[in-house]
Amino acid sequence: MKLHSITATGEKTTLTAQDAVFAAPANSTLLAQAVRVFLANGRQATAKVKTRAEVARTRKKWYKQKGTGNARHGARTPSLFVGGGVAHGPNGTQNWSLTLSRSLKLKALSQALTLQAQNIVVCDSIEKLDGKTATAVKVLKKIVPDGGKILVVMAESNERLLRGLQNLANVWPVSATRVNVLQVAGATKIVMTSHSVKKLEARILGEAAV
């Protein structure tokens, strides 16, 4: 697989990458399942409603049992009435977490990288940023002139690179050992270095990192 590459001088070339990682056979079902798992695991069970036992209303009998012509009622707390409790609503203890095996996560990551292969740009000069946001903006404009949601995949944690990118909107810096399928699938453009490409290949194929 040939990935788009750009040098520090702006010259456009290509970088040969592993087909098993960047040109994997299509499996949309696995990719959809992995995205669903990541979204579910980021979900918080914060929704909570009050039952009839929890609403702050009087427990006094609404009106007498007989003689009114109305149906028989006790308190005003049932879900039948406005201001009453909610029956069978969320209670804030739901567990939305799902699991996916490590091997399937890596296969799904390969699927996402395959779909985004044409949006990947390899540029080694991005590792040499001086930690200033203004410099990072200039470099990214050369690499990704169209902008959008930019995922920057580093070979390893780089303090200067993180400092230069952390204040930029729609730019997500992440290391090759931690990038996930949701980040890859949600990016408009993906910026990598040749070293981070090798690390990502080693991670997915289960080889020793170069």
Coordinates of C-alpha atoms in Angstrom, one line a residue:
M1 CA 0.0 0.0 0.0
K2 CA 1.3 3.5 -0.9
L3 CA 0.6 6.3 1.5
H4 CA 0.8 9.9 0.6
S5 CA 4.0 11.5 2.0
I6 CA 5.3 15.1 2.1
T7 CA 8.8 16.3 2.9
A8 CA 9.9 19.3 4.9
T9 CA 10.4 21.2 1.6
G10 CA 6.9 20.4 0.5
E11 CA 7.8 17.7 -2.0
K12 CA 5.2 15.0 -2.4
T13 CA 6.3 11.4 -2.4
T14 CA 4.9 8.0 -1.3
L15 CA 5.6 5.6 1.6
T16 CA 5.2 1.9 1.2
A17 CA 3.1 0.4 4.0
Q18 CA 1.8 -3.0 5.0
D19 CA -1.3 -4.1 3.0
A20 CA -2.4 -6.1 6.0
V21 CA -2.8 -2.9 8.0
F22 CA -3.7 -0.3 5.4
A23 CA -5.4 -2.4 2.7
A24 CA -7.2 -5.0 4.7
P25 CA -10.2 -6.9 3.3
A26 CA -13.5 -5.1 4.0
N27 CA -15.4 -6.1 7.1
S28 CA -18.0 -3.3 7.8
T29 CA -19.8 -5.4 10.4
L30 CA -16.7 -5.6 12.6
L31 CA -16.0 -1.9 12.1
A32 CA -19.5 -1.0 13.1
Q33 CA -19.3 -3.3 16.2
A34 CA -16.1 -1.8 17.3
V35 CA -17.4 1.8 17.0
R36 CA -20.5 0.8 19.0
V37 CA -18.4 -0.7 21.7
F38 CA -16.2 2.4 22.0
L39 CA -19.2 4.7 22.1
A40 CA -21.0 2.5 24.7
N41 CA -18.0 2.4 26.9
G42 CA -17.9 6.2 26.9
R43 CA -21.5 6.4 27.9
Q44 CA -22.4 7.5 31.5
A45 CA -25.5 6.3 33.3
T46 CA -26.5 9.8 34.4
A47 CA -30.2 9.6 33.4
K48 CA -32.3 9.4 36.6
V49 CA -36.0 9.9 37.2
K50 CA -38.0 9.8 40.5
T51 CA -40.3 6.9 41.2
R52 CA -43.6 7.4 43.0
A53 CA -41.8 6.7 46.3
E54 CA -39.3 9.6 45.6
V55 CA -41.4 12.5 44.4
A56 CA -42.1 15.2 46.9
R57 CA -45.9 15.1 47.1
T58 CA -48.4 14.5 49.8
R59 CA -49.4 11.0 50.7
K60 CA -52.8 12.1 51.8
K61 CA -55.7 10.4 50.1
W62 CA -56.7 12.7 47.3
Y63 CA -60.5 12.6 47.9
K64 CA -62.9 10.3 49.7
Q65 CA -63.4 6.8 48.5
K66 CA -67.0 7.0 47.6
G67 CA -69.6 9.4 46.5
T68 CA -67.6 11.6 44.0
G69 CA -68.2 9.6 40.9
N70 CA -64.5 9.5 40.2
A71 CA -62.2 6.5 40.1
R72 CA -60.8 5.3 43.4
H73 CA -57.4 6.9 44.2
G74 CA -55.1 7.3 47.1
A75 CA -52.0 9.5 46.9
R76 CA -51.2 11.8 44.1
T77 CA -47.8 10.2 43.5
P78 CA -48.6 7.5 40.8
S79 CA -47.3 8.0 37.3
L80 CA -50.9 8.5 36.1
F81 CA -50.9 12.1 37.4
V82 CA -49.0 15.2 36.4
G83 CA -46.2 15.6 39.0
G84 CA -46.3 12.0 39.9
G85 CA -43.4 9.5 39.7
V86 CA -42.2 7.7 36.6
A87 CA -42.7 4.0 36.2
H88 CA -39.9 1.9 34.9
G89 CA -37.6 4.9 34.1
P90 CA -33.8 5.0 34.3
N91 CA -32.4 4.9 37.8
G92 CA -28.8 6.0 37.2
T93 CA -27.3 2.5 37.7
Q94 CA -27.4 1.2 34.2
N95 CA -24.2 -0.4 32.9
W96 CA -23.8 0.3 29.2
S97 CA -20.3 -1.1 28.9
L98 CA -19.5 -3.6 26.2
T99 CA -16.5 -5.7 25.5
L100 CA -14.5 -6.6 22.4
S101 CA -11.4 -8.9 22.4
R102 CA -8.0 -7.3 21.8
S103 CA -7.6 -9.1 18.5
L104 CA -10.9 -7.9 17.2
K105 CA -10.1 -4.3 18.3
L106 CA -6.9 -4.5 16.3
K107 CA -8.6 -5.9 13.2
A108 CA -11.2 -3.2 13.5
L109 CA -8.4 -0.6 13.7
S110 CA -7.0 -2.0 10.5
Q111 CA -10.4 -1.7 8.9
A112 CA -10.6 2.0 9.9
L113 CA -7.1 2.7 8.6
T114 CA -7.9 1.0 5.3
L115 CA -11.0 3.2 4.8
Q116 CA -9.0 6.3 5.7
A117 CA -5.9 5.3 3.7
Q118 CA -6.4 8.1 1.1
N119 CA -6.7 10.6 3.9
I120 CA -3.4 9.7 5.6
V121 CA -0.4 12.0 5.1
V122 CA 3.1 10.9 6.3
C123 CA 5.3 13.8 7.3
D124 CA 8.4 13.3 9.5
S125 CA 9.0 17.1 9.9
I126 CA 6.1 17.3 12.3
E127 CA 8.2 15.7 15.0
K128 CA 10.5 18.7 15.0
L129 CA 8.0 21.2 16.2
D130 CA 9.3 23.7 18.8
G131 CA 6.3 23.5 21.1
K132 CA 4.8 26.8 19.8
T133 CA 1.2 26.8 18.6
A134 CA 1.9 29.3 15.8
T135 CA 4.6 27.0 14.4
A136 CA 2.2 24.0 14.6
V137 CA -0.5 26.0 12.7
K138 CA 2.0 26.8 9.9
V139 CA 3.2 23.2 9.6
L140 CA -0.3 21.8 9.6
K141 CA -1.5 24.3 6.9
K142 CA 1.3 23.0 4.6
I143 CA 0.4 19.3 5.3
V144 CA -3.4 19.6 5.5
P145 CA -4.4 22.8 3.7
D146 CA -8.1 21.9 3.7
G147 CA -8.2 21.6 7.5
G148 CA -11.0 19.6 9.2
K149 CA -10.6 17.1 12.0
I150 CA -7.0 16.3 12.1
L151 CA -5.6 13.2 13.9
V152 CA -1.9 13.4 14.6
V153 CA -0.4 10.0 15.3
M154 CA 2.9 10.2 17.1
A155 CA 5.4 7.3 17.3
E156 CA 5.7 8.0 21.0
S157 CA 4.7 10.7 23.5
N158 CA 6.4 14.0 22.4
E159 CA 6.1 16.8 25.0
R160 CA 7.0 19.6 22.5
L161 CA 4.6 18.3 19.9
L162 CA 1.8 18.0 22.4
R163 CA 2.4 21.5 23.7
G164 CA 2.2 22.9 20.2
L165 CA -1.0 21.1 19.3
Q166 CA -3.0 21.0 22.5
N167 CA -4.5 24.4 22.1
L168 CA -5.7 23.8 18.5
A169 CA -9.3 23.1 17.9
N170 CA -10.1 19.9 15.9
V171 CA -6.6 18.6 16.3
W172 CA -6.1 15.3 18.2
P173 CA -2.6 14.3 19.1
V174 CA -2.3 10.6 20.1
S175 CA 0.5 8.0 20.2
A176 CA 0.6 5.0 17.9
T177 CA 0.2 2.6 20.8
R178 CA -3.0 4.3 22.0
V179 CA -4.9 5.4 18.9
N180 CA -8.2 3.6 18.6
V181 CA -10.8 2.9 15.8
L182 CA -13.1 5.7 16.9
Q183 CA -10.4 8.3 16.6
V184 CA -9.3 7.0 13.2
A185 CA -12.9 6.7 11.8
G186 CA -13.9 10.2 13.0
A187 CA -10.9 12.0 11.5
T188 CA -11.0 14.1 8.3
K189 CA -7.2 13.8 7.8
I190 CA -4.6 11.7 9.6
V191 CA -1.0 12.9 9.9
M192 CA 1.6 10.3 10.8
T193 CA 5.4 10.0 10.7
S194 CA 7.2 7.1 9.1
H195 CA 8.2 5.9 12.5
S196 CA 4.6 6.0 13.8
V197 CA 3.5 4.0 10.7
K198 CA 6.0 1.3 11.6
K199 CA 4.9 1.3 15.2
L200 CA 1.2 1.0 14.2
E201 CA 2.0 -1.9 11.9
A202 CA 4.0 -3.6 14.6
R203 CA 1.1 -3.1 17.1
I204 CA -1.6 -4.5 14.7
L205 CA 0.5 -7.4 13.3
G206 CA 1.9 -8.3 16.7
E207 CA 5.5 -7.8 15.8
A208 CA 8.3 -6.1 17.8
A209 CA 8.3 -2.4 17.3
V210 CA 11.1 -1.0 15.1

